[in-house]
XYZ file of C-alpha atoms in Angstrom:
786
model
C -6.913 14.647 -13.283
C -4.192 13.837 -15.800
C -3.349 16.097 -18.736
C -0.906 16.106 -21.655
C 0.227 19.428 -23.139
C 2.109 19.374 -26.429
C 3.574 22.844 -27.010
C 4.811 22.926 -30.592
C 6.985 26.002 -31.111
C 7.049 25.380 -34.876
C 9.600 26.901 -37.209
C 11.816 29.767 -36.121
C 14.635 30.557 -33.741
C 15.767 33.098 -31.175
C 16.840 35.636 -33.815
C 13.666 35.623 -35.962
C 11.069 34.616 -33.368
C 8.511 31.832 -33.465
C 5.498 33.058 -35.500
C 3.253 30.048 -34.943
C 3.199 28.325 -31.590
C 0.456 25.755 -31.014
C -0.555 24.188 -27.640
C -2.699 21.074 -27.638
C -4.332 20.086 -24.331
C -5.336 16.430 -23.897
C -7.115 14.930 -20.904
C -7.787 11.329 -19.980
C -11.577 11.623 -20.493
C -11.748 12.891 -24.052
C -10.119 11.394 -27.204
C -9.630 14.764 -28.911
C -7.527 17.692 -27.726
C -8.255 21.377 -27.226
C -5.922 23.646 -29.229
C -4.661 27.152 -28.561
C -2.379 29.349 -30.672
C 0.110 32.107 -30.077
C 3.593 33.268 -31.054
C 6.897 34.308 -29.518
C 8.952 37.347 -30.528
C 12.667 37.334 -31.442
C 14.903 37.162 -28.384
C 18.581 37.329 -29.391
C 19.522 38.360 -25.861
C 18.334 34.991 -24.590
C 20.622 33.204 -27.029
C 23.654 35.146 -26.005
C 22.838 34.739 -22.288
C 22.535 30.984 -22.668
C 25.831 30.739 -24.559
C 27.512 32.846 -21.901
C 25.973 30.585 -19.236
C 27.345 27.498 -20.980
C 30.884 28.919 -21.081
C 30.802 29.983 -17.435
C 29.198 26.707 -16.353
C 31.958 24.699 -18.028
C 34.611 26.925 -16.593
C 33.205 26.801 -13.064
C 33.041 23.050 -13.107
C 36.317 22.397 -14.825
C 37.958 21.101 -11.654
C 35.050 18.837 -10.673
C 34.664 15.180 -11.709
C 32.936 15.153 -15.121
C 31.176 12.234 -16.664
C 32.492 13.636 -19.912
C 36.153 12.753 -19.430
C 38.459 15.278 -21.048
C 35.901 16.465 -23.625
C 34.616 20.047 -23.439
C 31.096 21.158 -24.195
C 30.508 21.213 -27.966
C 30.488 24.553 -29.702
C 32.938 26.569 -27.613
C 36.344 26.466 -26.068
C 37.316 27.597 -22.581
C 40.408 29.638 -22.022
C 42.019 28.088 -18.986
C 43.478 31.456 -17.938
C 39.946 32.838 -17.460
C 38.785 30.133 -15.077
C 40.316 31.695 -12.007
C 38.485 34.956 -12.652
C 34.969 33.426 -12.399
C 33.275 33.867 -9.038
C 30.261 32.093 -7.634
C 28.470 35.427 -7.270
C 28.958 36.243 -10.944
C 27.606 32.849 -11.955
C 24.576 33.185 -9.647
C 23.793 36.580 -11.132
C 24.024 35.167 -14.632
C 21.656 32.326 -13.662
C 19.117 34.846 -12.409
C 19.441 36.832 -15.635
C 18.861 33.683 -17.722
C 15.815 32.718 -15.663
C 14.339 36.224 -15.854
C 14.968 36.526 -19.571
C 13.358 33.162 -20.296
C 10.197 33.995 -18.329
C 10.021 37.487 -19.828
C 10.062 35.953 -23.273
C 7.326 33.437 -22.328
C 5.225 36.226 -20.750
C 5.064 38.205 -23.958
C 1.551 39.330 -24.947
C 1.761 37.288 -28.167
C 2.092 34.100 -26.123
C -0.387 35.148 -23.431
C -3.383 33.442 -25.080
C -1.742 30.035 -24.720
C -0.736 30.713 -21.110
C -4.215 31.992 -20.160
C -6.085 29.177 -21.860
C -3.939 26.525 -20.212
C -4.409 28.068 -16.775
C -8.155 28.276 -17.345
C -8.499 24.535 -17.886
C -5.918 23.289 -15.379
C -5.909 23.001 -11.595
C -2.839 22.989 -9.343
C -3.638 19.455 -8.287
C -3.627 18.075 -11.878
C -0.932 15.729 -13.101
C 0.529 17.333 -16.226
C 3.012 16.149 -18.853
C 4.296 19.197 -20.748
C 6.134 18.289 -23.967
C 8.090 21.047 -25.743
C 8.387 20.385 -29.525
C 10.736 22.445 -31.654
C 12.556 22.176 -34.992
C 15.560 24.172 -33.765
C 17.645 21.929 -31.471
C 19.068 25.008 -29.738
C 15.586 25.878 -28.430
C 15.405 22.440 -26.804
C 18.671 23.093 -24.964
C 17.067 25.821 -22.902
C 16.387 24.959 -19.225
C 12.620 24.812 -19.683
C 12.210 23.656 -16.061
C 12.730 27.321 -15.065
C 9.395 28.358 -16.671
C 7.269 29.909 -13.910
C 4.274 27.993 -15.273
C 5.691 24.796 -13.725
C 5.975 26.407 -10.304
C 2.184 26.893 -10.211
C 1.535 23.198 -11.019
C 3.511 21.042 -8.567
C 2.635 17.818 -10.404
C 3.748 19.012 -13.841
C 7.045 18.125 -15.492
C 8.532 19.180 -18.817
C 9.870 16.938 -21.613
C 11.435 17.598 -25.008
C 10.614 16.252 -28.459
C 11.536 16.681 -32.083
C 8.655 17.629 -34.436
C 8.510 14.249 -36.161
C 7.597 11.168 -34.168
C 5.708 7.908 -34.651
C 4.732 4.947 -32.545
C 7.495 2.413 -32.075
C 6.896 -0.989 -33.697
C 5.882 -3.767 -31.285
C 6.394 -7.474 -31.395
C 3.799 -9.523 -29.533
C 5.021 -11.733 -26.738
C 3.090 -14.277 -24.701
C 5.547 -14.322 -21.809
C 4.047 -12.847 -18.626
C 6.128 -10.167 -16.986
C 6.826 -10.380 -13.262
C 10.104 -8.413 -12.935
C 11.530 -5.272 -14.518
C 14.419 -6.196 -16.822
C 17.244 -3.693 -16.909
C 20.324 -3.791 -19.115
C 22.892 -1.684 -17.220
C 26.033 -0.597 -19.054
C 28.837 0.594 -16.798
C 31.143 2.196 -19.327
C 34.515 3.904 -19.039
C 34.661 5.043 -15.443
C 37.989 6.823 -15.449
C 37.813 9.557 -12.807
C 34.245 8.762 -11.679
C 32.500 6.210 -9.403
C 30.005 4.201 -11.417
C 29.979 1.535 -8.719
C 27.567 3.780 -6.804
C 25.131 3.507 -9.702
C 25.515 -0.262 -9.632
C 24.661 -0.403 -5.931
C 21.543 1.698 -6.454
C 20.315 -0.566 -9.239
C 20.937 -3.708 -7.167
C 18.575 -2.455 -4.468
C 15.542 -2.064 -6.785
C 12.489 -4.192 -5.902
C 11.212 -6.697 -8.455
C 14.062 -5.909 -10.843
C 16.323 -8.225 -12.836
C 19.470 -6.260 -13.681
C 22.125 -7.443 -16.145
C 25.394 -5.518 -15.643
C 27.852 -5.051 -18.493
C 31.034 -3.604 -17.002
C 33.174 -1.817 -19.656
C 31.869 -4.226 -22.318
C 33.022 -4.518 -25.910
C 30.678 -3.399 -28.654
C 30.154 -7.013 -29.664
C 28.947 -8.038 -26.196
C 26.636 -4.996 -25.983
C 25.183 -5.817 -29.387
C 24.498 -9.408 -28.413
C 22.682 -8.359 -25.240
C 20.512 -5.784 -26.998
C 19.268 -8.493 -29.355
C 18.026 -10.491 -26.360
C 14.223 -10.028 -25.831
C 12.449 -8.473 -22.887
C 14.525 -5.450 -21.848
C 12.421 -2.676 -20.207
C 15.157 -0.178 -19.337
C 18.513 0.570 -20.913
C 20.857 2.262 -18.441
C 24.274 3.782 -19.118
C 26.723 5.308 -16.622
C 30.114 6.552 -17.679
C 31.519 9.154 -20.076
C 29.534 10.514 -22.993
C 29.306 13.571 -25.216
C 27.313 15.188 -28.001
C 30.122 16.974 -29.813
C 29.005 16.159 -33.367
C 26.950 13.043 -32.675
C 25.871 11.382 -29.475
C 28.635 9.042 -28.306
C 29.259 6.812 -25.277
C 32.584 5.441 -24.110
C 32.151 1.714 -23.539
C 35.662 1.267 -22.137
C 38.962 3.117 -22.202
C 39.644 2.219 -25.850
C 36.252 1.900 -27.513
C 33.418 4.419 -28.116
C 30.136 3.993 -29.920
C 27.503 6.218 -31.530
C 23.800 5.438 -31.628
C 24.086 4.787 -35.359
C 26.519 1.981 -34.655
C 23.908 0.313 -32.444
C 20.950 1.177 -34.659
C 19.773 -2.318 -35.593
C 20.238 -3.759 -32.111
C 18.440 -0.840 -30.518
C 15.603 -0.959 -33.034
C 15.096 -4.657 -32.180
C 15.213 -3.965 -28.447
C 12.600 -1.202 -28.843
C 10.343 -3.482 -30.869
C 10.661 -6.140 -28.140
C 9.564 -3.812 -25.342
C 12.358 -1.382 -24.507
C 10.523 1.694 -23.145
C 13.064 3.775 -21.304
C 16.715 4.687 -21.760
C 18.577 6.456 -18.941
C 21.937 8.052 -19.736
C 23.326 9.075 -16.376
C 26.229 10.773 -18.092
C 27.258 14.111 -19.525
C 25.741 16.138 -22.309
C 23.073 13.610 -23.398
C 20.751 15.648 -25.638
C 22.589 14.480 -28.758
C 22.133 10.837 -27.637
C 18.440 11.488 -27.091
C 17.938 13.051 -30.528
C 19.618 10.086 -32.205
C 17.491 7.644 -30.221
C 14.319 9.650 -31.170
C 14.943 8.664 -34.810
C 14.482 5.054 -33.651
C 11.100 6.001 -31.993
C 12.167 5.017 -28.471
C 9.331 6.026 -26.100
C 11.329 7.842 -23.388
C 14.901 8.886 -22.714
C 16.253 10.588 -19.570
C 19.513 12.477 -20.054
C 21.594 15.265 -18.534
C 21.402 18.370 -20.744
C 24.946 19.529 -19.772
C 28.103 18.047 -18.287
C 27.179 16.594 -14.885
C 29.286 16.139 -11.704
C 29.615 12.581 -10.506
C 27.787 13.099 -7.214
C 24.880 14.934 -8.851
C 24.383 12.033 -11.281
C 24.401 9.517 -8.427
C 21.888 11.480 -6.306
C 19.493 11.961 -9.209
C 19.561 8.232 -10.065
C 18.915 7.245 -6.473
C 15.958 9.593 -5.946
C 14.429 8.881 -9.350
C 14.489 5.097 -9.001
C 13.141 5.183 -5.433
C 10.175 7.307 -6.521
C 9.540 5.439 -9.784
C 9.737 1.976 -8.202
C 7.548 3.317 -5.399
C 4.562 3.676 -7.779
C 4.961 7.313 -8.780
C 4.619 8.241 -12.433
C 7.680 8.663 -14.622
C 7.213 12.442 -14.902
C 6.536 12.969 -11.187
C 9.545 10.823 -10.317
C 11.832 12.887 -12.507
C 10.479 16.138 -11.061
C 10.918 14.919 -7.498
C 14.445 13.679 -8.167
C 15.369 16.865 -10.044
C 14.063 19.151 -7.306
C 15.897 17.141 -4.664
C 19.144 18.121 -6.377
C 18.577 21.713 -5.206
C 20.037 20.630 -1.856
C 23.376 20.111 -3.690
C 23.422 23.508 -5.403
C 25.524 25.314 -2.805
C 28.311 22.923 -3.888
C 27.131 22.141 -7.444
C 25.311 25.208 -8.914
C 22.416 24.556 -11.314
C 22.297 20.863 -10.446
C 18.493 20.872 -10.642
C 18.635 22.286 -14.193
C 20.348 19.222 -15.668
C 17.950 16.193 -15.831
C 15.433 16.200 -18.628
C 13.004 13.751 -20.265
C 13.031 13.374 -24.033
C 9.584 12.009 -24.930
C 8.021 10.436 -27.960
C 4.557 12.066 -27.798
C 3.010 9.078 -29.595
C 3.848 6.841 -26.620
C 2.353 6.647 -23.127
C 4.915 6.692 -20.299
C 5.015 3.328 -18.508
C 4.805 2.736 -14.775
C 6.851 0.317 -12.726
C 3.668 -1.715 -12.197
C 3.120 -1.987 -15.948
C 6.388 -3.839 -16.264
C 5.640 -6.057 -13.284
C 2.345 -7.280 -14.762
C -0.513 -7.849 -12.318
C 1.854 -8.506 -9.488
C 2.241 -5.448 -7.345
C 5.036 -4.384 -5.040
C 3.536 -6.293 -2.155
C 6.370 -5.585 0.252
C 6.319 -1.800 -0.172
C 7.036 -0.262 3.197
C 5.025 2.710 4.356
C 6.791 5.879 5.383
C 6.564 7.186 8.936
C 4.161 9.849 7.790
C 1.941 7.229 6.106
C 1.981 5.050 9.240
C 1.042 8.064 11.319
C -1.819 8.957 8.966
C -3.174 5.372 9.002
C -2.999 5.011 12.772
C -4.404 8.434 13.647
C -7.211 8.133 11.079
C -8.087 4.629 12.215
C -8.143 5.595 15.875
C -10.128 8.773 15.317
C -12.789 7.159 13.118
C -13.072 4.126 15.397
C -13.620 6.474 18.314
C -16.231 8.493 16.442
C -18.083 5.344 15.351
C -17.948 3.875 18.870
C -19.121 7.170 20.309
C -22.029 7.392 17.893
C -22.916 3.815 18.753
C -22.859 4.665 22.453
C -25.333 7.479 21.762
C -27.646 4.954 20.029
C -27.277 6.583 16.597
C -26.530 3.212 15.024
C -29.094 1.148 16.959
C -31.813 1.077 14.200
C -29.266 0.047 11.595
C -27.732 -2.557 13.847
C -31.104 -4.117 14.635
C -32.000 -4.210 10.928
C -28.684 -5.940 10.168
C -29.345 -8.378 13.046
C -32.753 -9.281 11.539
C -31.181 -9.901 8.141
C -28.534 -12.223 9.557
C -31.205 -14.077 11.581
C -33.070 -14.832 8.379
C -29.915 -16.003 6.637
C -29.113 -18.716 9.187
C -29.508 -22.386 8.235
C -33.001 -23.791 8.741
C -33.741 -26.096 11.668
C -36.332 -28.791 12.317
C -39.383 -28.083 14.465
C -39.355 -28.796 18.180
C -41.092 -32.179 18.670
C -41.467 -31.581 22.383
C -44.180 -29.058 21.715
C -47.724 -29.329 20.347
C -49.740 -26.214 19.541
C -53.543 -26.408 19.569
C -54.766 -23.532 17.426
C -58.138 -21.927 17.836
C -58.972 -20.885 14.335
C -61.803 -18.658 13.051
C -63.677 -21.840 12.050
C -63.285 -23.203 15.610
C -64.722 -19.970 17.036
C -67.677 -19.992 14.645
C -68.315 -23.701 15.284
C -69.217 -22.920 18.912
C -72.384 -21.282 17.591
C -74.517 -19.316 19.993
C -73.057 -20.940 23.052
C -72.479 -18.360 25.744
C -68.806 -17.354 25.960
C -66.795 -14.410 27.183
C -63.553 -15.256 25.364
C -62.483 -17.219 22.291
C -63.487 -20.475 24.002
C -66.806 -21.133 25.679
C -66.616 -22.866 29.046
C -68.058 -26.093 27.709
C -65.606 -26.209 24.778
C -62.615 -25.471 27.043
C -63.724 -28.116 29.477
C -63.937 -30.669 26.669
C -60.516 -29.687 25.389
C -58.836 -29.961 28.799
C -60.518 -33.287 29.480
C -59.219 -34.764 26.214
C -55.727 -33.481 26.780
C -55.554 -34.666 30.371
C -56.524 -38.171 29.233
C -53.395 -38.374 27.038
C -50.999 -37.248 29.800
C -49.058 -34.280 28.482
C -46.237 -32.939 30.659
C -47.786 -29.459 30.746
C -50.733 -27.611 29.243
C -50.319 -23.900 28.570
C -53.523 -21.917 28.131
C -52.456 -18.742 26.243
C -55.939 -17.264 26.345
C -56.944 -14.588 28.856
C -59.755 -15.611 31.292
C -60.158 -12.871 33.921
C -63.604 -14.208 34.949
C -64.771 -17.292 36.886
C -65.899 -20.410 35.095
C -69.687 -20.940 34.787
C -69.391 -24.694 34.508
C -68.620 -26.529 37.746
C -66.678 -29.180 35.797
C -64.380 -26.665 34.237
C -63.787 -24.849 37.511
C -62.928 -28.095 39.270
C -60.568 -29.162 36.488
C -58.759 -25.814 36.541
C -58.414 -25.965 40.305
C -57.098 -29.559 40.501
C -54.973 -29.970 37.361
C -51.251 -29.924 38.149
C -50.453 -29.698 34.439
C -52.319 -26.505 33.550
C -50.462 -23.188 33.284
C -52.635 -20.108 32.693
C -51.751 -16.526 31.802
C -52.249 -13.056 33.123
C -50.799 -9.739 32.086
C -49.061 -7.104 34.101
C -49.439 -3.470 33.128
C -45.823 -2.328 32.754
C -45.948 0.884 30.726
C -47.703 4.189 30.826
C -49.195 3.397 27.424
C -50.619 0.093 28.647
C -51.016 0.259 32.454
C -53.994 -2.104 32.671
C -53.538 -5.512 34.295
C -55.379 -8.566 32.987
C -56.328 -10.937 35.808
C -55.620 -14.657 35.692
C -58.377 -17.276 35.862
C -59.482 -17.196 39.552
C -59.604 -21.009 39.749
C -55.925 -21.564 38.838
C -53.431 -21.655 41.770
C -50.849 -18.829 41.828
C -48.013 -21.310 41.422
C -49.414 -22.292 38.035
C -49.648 -18.798 36.616
C -47.318 -17.021 34.210
C -47.340 -13.531 32.814
C -47.598 -13.206 29.014
C -45.942 -9.789 28.712
C -43.863 -9.456 25.580
C -41.293 -6.740 24.894
C -41.230 -5.173 21.439
C -38.532 -2.733 20.325
C -39.273 0.716 18.931
C -39.897 -0.739 15.475
C -42.435 -3.190 16.865
C -40.207 -6.252 16.500
C -39.834 -8.781 19.303
C -36.154 -9.619 19.785
C -36.044 -10.167 23.544
C -37.439 -12.770 25.855
C -38.800 -11.492 29.162
C -38.514 -14.290 31.730
C -38.896 -12.731 35.202
C -40.434 -9.702 36.790
C -40.060 -8.389 40.324
C -43.165 -9.012 42.479
C -45.502 -6.040 42.369
C -47.962 -5.691 45.197
C -49.992 -3.109 43.293
C -50.532 -5.377 40.291
C -53.253 -7.983 40.190
C -50.971 -10.207 38.065
C -48.530 -11.051 40.828
C -46.636 -14.000 39.362
C -42.899 -13.279 38.926
C -42.447 -15.893 36.181
C -43.188 -15.716 32.482
C -45.660 -18.119 30.942
C -42.872 -19.653 28.840
C -40.629 -20.116 31.901
C -43.383 -21.881 33.844
C -43.990 -24.349 30.955
C -40.264 -25.022 30.411
C -39.654 -25.432 34.160
C -42.476 -28.046 34.404
C -41.036 -29.974 31.506
C -37.440 -29.849 32.845
C -38.565 -30.778 36.318
C -40.174 -33.845 34.776
C -36.704 -34.578 33.398
C -35.123 -34.166 36.829
C -33.730 -30.644 36.203
C -34.771 -27.983 38.646
C -34.476 -24.220 38.426
C -32.234 -22.141 40.718
C -30.676 -18.719 40.818
C -26.971 -17.859 40.581
C -25.187 -15.394 42.823
C -25.777 -12.777 40.096
C -29.512 -13.561 40.278
C -29.561 -15.155 36.842
C -31.955 -18.045 36.248
C -30.191 -21.402 35.887
C -31.384 -24.825 34.771
C -28.793 -27.494 35.355
C -25.556 -26.213 33.890
C -27.262 -23.686 31.648
C -27.341 -20.082 32.931
C -29.783 -17.679 31.324
C -27.685 -14.549 31.696
C -29.633 -11.346 31.885
C -29.223 -8.459 29.457
C -27.568 -5.244 30.583
C -28.429 -1.734 29.425
C -25.841 -1.921 26.629
C -25.948 -5.311 24.888
C -24.755 -5.786 21.315
C -26.628 -3.353 19.091
C -28.821 -2.268 22.029
C -27.468 0.905 23.644
C -30.543 2.453 25.295
C -33.141 -0.070 26.378
C -35.075 -0.796 29.542
C -33.716 -4.068 30.905
C -36.135 -4.272 33.802
C -36.821 -7.793 35.090
C -34.750 -10.585 33.597
C -34.418 -10.559 29.829
C -32.428 -12.535 27.319
C -32.150 -12.255 23.549
C -34.683 -14.451 21.729
C -32.868 -16.949 19.516
C -35.653 -17.859 17.109
C -35.649 -21.318 15.665
C -35.265 -20.777 11.897
C -37.827 -22.888 10.023
C -38.262 -23.353 6.311
C -41.582 -22.452 4.781
C -43.377 -23.954 1.855
C -42.633 -20.889 -0.285
C -39.094 -21.869 -1.208
C -35.646 -22.985 -0.230
C -34.562 -19.541 0.981
C -37.847 -18.609 2.680
C -37.940 -19.064 6.473
C -40.295 -18.181 9.281
C -40.673 -18.821 13.016
C -44.300 -19.876 12.422
C -43.677 -23.622 12.192
C -41.947 -23.982 15.557
C -43.988 -27.048 16.516
C -46.622 -29.424 15.214
C -49.964 -27.668 15.011
C -53.437 -29.135 15.306
C -56.783 -27.378 15.393
C -59.276 -27.403 18.206
C -61.694 -29.337 16.039
C -59.099 -32.041 15.342
C -58.528 -32.561 19.044
C -62.227 -32.672 19.956
C -63.068 -35.057 17.132
C -60.284 -37.482 17.991
C -58.234 -36.965 14.849
C -54.977 -36.512 16.759
C -52.770 -39.452 17.687
C -52.544 -39.673 21.522
C -48.774 -40.130 21.183
C -48.566 -36.625 19.749
C -49.837 -35.347 23.132
C -48.218 -37.683 25.661
C -45.174 -36.249 27.518
C -45.279 -33.037 25.526
C -45.975 -29.404 26.266
C -49.299 -28.455 24.775
C -49.948 -24.758 24.112
C -53.414 -23.522 23.399
C -53.862 -20.226 21.655
C -55.936 -18.242 19.186
C -54.674 -17.945 15.602
C -57.806 -16.393 14.131
C -57.286 -13.102 12.288
C -58.081 -9.999 14.299
C -57.433 -11.573 17.674
C -55.100 -8.704 18.586
C -52.392 -11.128 19.596
C -50.054 -10.956 16.591
C -46.427 -9.962 16.745
C -43.685 -8.801 14.400
C -40.413 -10.746 14.420
C -37.028 -10.417 12.657
C -38.703 -12.360 9.835
C -41.191 -9.617 8.968
C -43.128 -6.664 10.327
C -46.133 -6.514 7.995
C -49.524 -7.917 8.941
C -48.952 -10.891 6.633
C -45.594 -11.643 8.275
C -46.668 -11.405 11.896
C -47.090 -14.563 13.986
C -49.755 -15.341 16.606
C -48.798 -14.881 20.216
C -49.059 -18.626 20.951
C -46.313 -19.257 18.321
C -44.164 -16.587 19.902
C -44.618 -18.264 23.314
C -43.726 -21.587 21.695
C -40.492 -20.080 20.409
C -39.620 -18.883 23.899
C -40.358 -22.244 25.486
C -38.367 -24.009 22.799
C -35.387 -21.676 23.323
C -35.122 -22.654 27.014
C -35.614 -26.373 26.402
C -33.132 -26.445 23.503
C -30.470 -24.584 25.456
C -30.765 -26.858 28.495
C -31.341 -30.244 26.822
C -29.732 -29.864 23.387
C -26.965 -27.342 24.137
C -28.361 -25.128 21.408
C -26.574 -21.812 21.868
C -28.258 -18.878 23.453
C -27.480 -15.500 21.896
C -24.478 -13.803 23.451
C -22.494 -10.622 22.979
C -18.995 -9.436 23.765
C -18.139 -6.910 26.388
C -18.084 -3.240 25.401
C -14.266 -3.277 25.438
C -13.999 -6.275 23.073
C -16.589 -4.806 20.743
C -14.657 -1.511 20.663
C -11.443 -3.400 19.828
C -13.301 -5.303 17.081
C -14.486 -2.044 15.536
C -11.013 -0.540 15.872
C -9.500 -3.558 14.120
C -11.744 -3.160 11.078
C -11.053 0.581 11.064
C -7.285 -0.140 11.039
C -7.779 -2.607 8.165
C -9.638 0.110 6.257
C -6.724 2.472 6.869
C -4.282 -0.093 5.500
C -6.423 -0.518 2.401
C -6.579 3.251 1.961
C -2.766 3.430 2.102
C -2.075 0.438 -0.120
C -4.799 0.684 -2.794
C -4.552 4.262 -4.110
C -6.586 3.534 -7.243
C -10.252 4.022 -6.519
C -11.302 0.938 -8.460
C -8.934 -1.344 -6.557
C -9.795 0.308 -3.278
C -13.523 -0.096 -3.908
C -13.106 -3.713 -4.940
C -10.982 -4.634 -1.939
C -13.346 -2.888 0.493
C -16.364 -4.598 -1.104
C -14.767 -7.990 -0.804
C -13.794 -7.292 2.774
C -17.340 -6.228 3.655
C -18.586 -9.531 2.195
C -16.073 -11.391 4.350
C -17.141 -9.369 7.385
C -20.785 -10.162 6.773
C -19.994 -13.870 6.346
C -17.943 -13.866 9.546
C -20.742 -12.150 11.495
C -23.240 -14.724 10.104
C -21.002 -17.628 11.158
C -20.667 -16.172 14.638
C -24.426 -15.645 14.868
C -25.009 -19.287 13.974
C -22.897 -20.068 17.050
C -24.942 -17.569 19.072
C -22.621 -14.545 18.806
C -24.086 -11.171 17.926
C -21.063 -9.028 16.999
C -20.970 -5.476 15.601
C -21.545 -5.501 11.814
C -22.757 -2.056 10.966
C -20.199 -0.149 13.083
C -17.377 -2.258 11.705
C -18.515 -1.702 8.132
C -18.896 2.005 8.703
C -15.428 2.231 10.267
C -13.873 0.166 7.440
C -15.376 2.271 4.640
C -14.845 5.650 6.274
C -11.235 4.998 7.257
C -10.227 3.565 3.892
C -11.652 6.522 1.994
C -10.287 9.069 4.488
C -6.744 7.668 4.390
C -6.761 7.367 0.596
C -7.949 10.951 0.290
C -5.457 12.284 2.859
C -2.481 10.561 1.288
C -3.522 11.615 -2.203
C -3.664 15.269 -1.186
C -0.383 14.994 0.687
C 1.236 13.756 -2.512
C -0.261 16.719 -4.361
C 1.024 19.189 -1.751
C 4.488 17.602 -1.871
């Protein structure tokens, strides 16, 4: 969470104390702040320690390259004869005394209420902007970064402000921003290397830098009046002796007052940040604060050349790399600690001077909606993405292997099946339905099944007259015919295929015998395989001969009908070397134990996935059902001559019961409720149509990838999720990108299913979402820890 703390020390000084200190705590979820009060006692010793530190600091660094030229620190003189008597140990001891004295002062019981209240409402992971406001400029000169409070909050950084501030005036512009515009002034560089600063600025991404090398005041004024500057940068010599002053070249210096109108215009036109990578910049910052500039970054004391260069490099890399302004300054400042064996107190020098009425910008704010697309990940980020992607892909694949995802995968498969484009009915088939009216119309005629012998005999006679290719009787008749005409017709017809049922499971071990009059070669089993949820998604085509069963045919009813029709077309059935059934060039490849979303199924016999023909219903454009697979006529329509003979000739005619309560209704991917189930004869018609369409029309059968390819597919989406988690750190952007990607994934899976491919959707989605959130979370917490 992000917080803003404005600590107003009020009136007072070191000698008389600060009787009324007020801390206001703002968060990004509430428009009003919380407020806590306290005070600070007089601390004259702190003032003397700081002045002694300034003198010793200047003396210790007198032989190093200043960005202050020959000017000394304002307010004191250094006796050159004393310089040789200052040791590093003495200076280190003085630094420890100053740190200890500052924290003792801030730990006073009169200030403890503010400290305790802030710690109560803040967490170490929070992003905190701490702005110190004071009327006494000397209080703002203190190295506030030494406050122990900041050590407990690694994402907090301190800034300074005068007590009076207002929002800077803005002029509206309609020009879209795509690059960060920087006006870089390389002033008098005598004795220092400002070219290093120039090289650092030239390497910034999405930045347009205008360099003014030792310009005249007239040239600088002209450039400041140009619209669109985001950052004003100065490198060279500067001081704050009486007023903030910068040296433009070896002969000309300027104060902020001399640039007042140009700077005010630049601020109104969008200037948000000024960086003075030069010595003793607090006076410059105070003068700029009168112009209501949003942010200024300065060095509080004289700064060695190398320290200034290192700070600039680390700050710009972090800031252009999407870190906040405050976090970038803190990171760059703390990195200077590595230089302190050579340059003591280097990390004390950089400081932000903030206008509390303004919100600090980000690099992305200046670049508009266009992001740093070419940002390169660090080695640690690459490692996090790869390890997380591989681990989550392995977990998802392992869970899939253990069948944990099978119900979800089958549900997703059903949804995609329903979303496919609709197809026309199969005109090679005709279904004769035995309705409840047809059953009741037979009256009191003796019958042992849905059709009395006399009625069945009449039906077969009519059908035979019109020369269908095959007649499939999907009605159980495990008893002999009582009518001699029916028995003879069933014995002699070479078109009739009848059904029996083999008891395959412990729950249903009973066989149902075939009609005794029908030859064995014209029998087919009607066994149908339903999954655990009762839905039929597989097509059982062959069973091994079973000598103990009384239904001994090895071929499914649908296979027998399709084979008769294809044989009539000159296409015969055969078996491949892998024992798969083949018609012509079409091989009906058997399922294995792990196929697509199936990870634990009995694949006994020869099974294939059932590719239902998707047919539109009368209920609407987006309503589909497998019910209308073929033209349907009732028994009564056939017997009364209402059916055109051409609708029967050269077709496969299936006869089955569609009356409610027949016990032969099945759930499909199109619905599992009683109202959505389809009669068994329609299911058999779908199976027959699947074979005929695959062989004659090249309509695709359903296929799946190998386990290896499916695992790579899941791993690929997991890796993509990891990349999203690294790139889109904001939750809203991450959620939006993942949602769009899931939509693309679903569309891709649907397109592949239309072509017959059943590819992993649920595992891929799970891997994508899990990896993206895991990587985003891991990288966020790594940033907090750092």
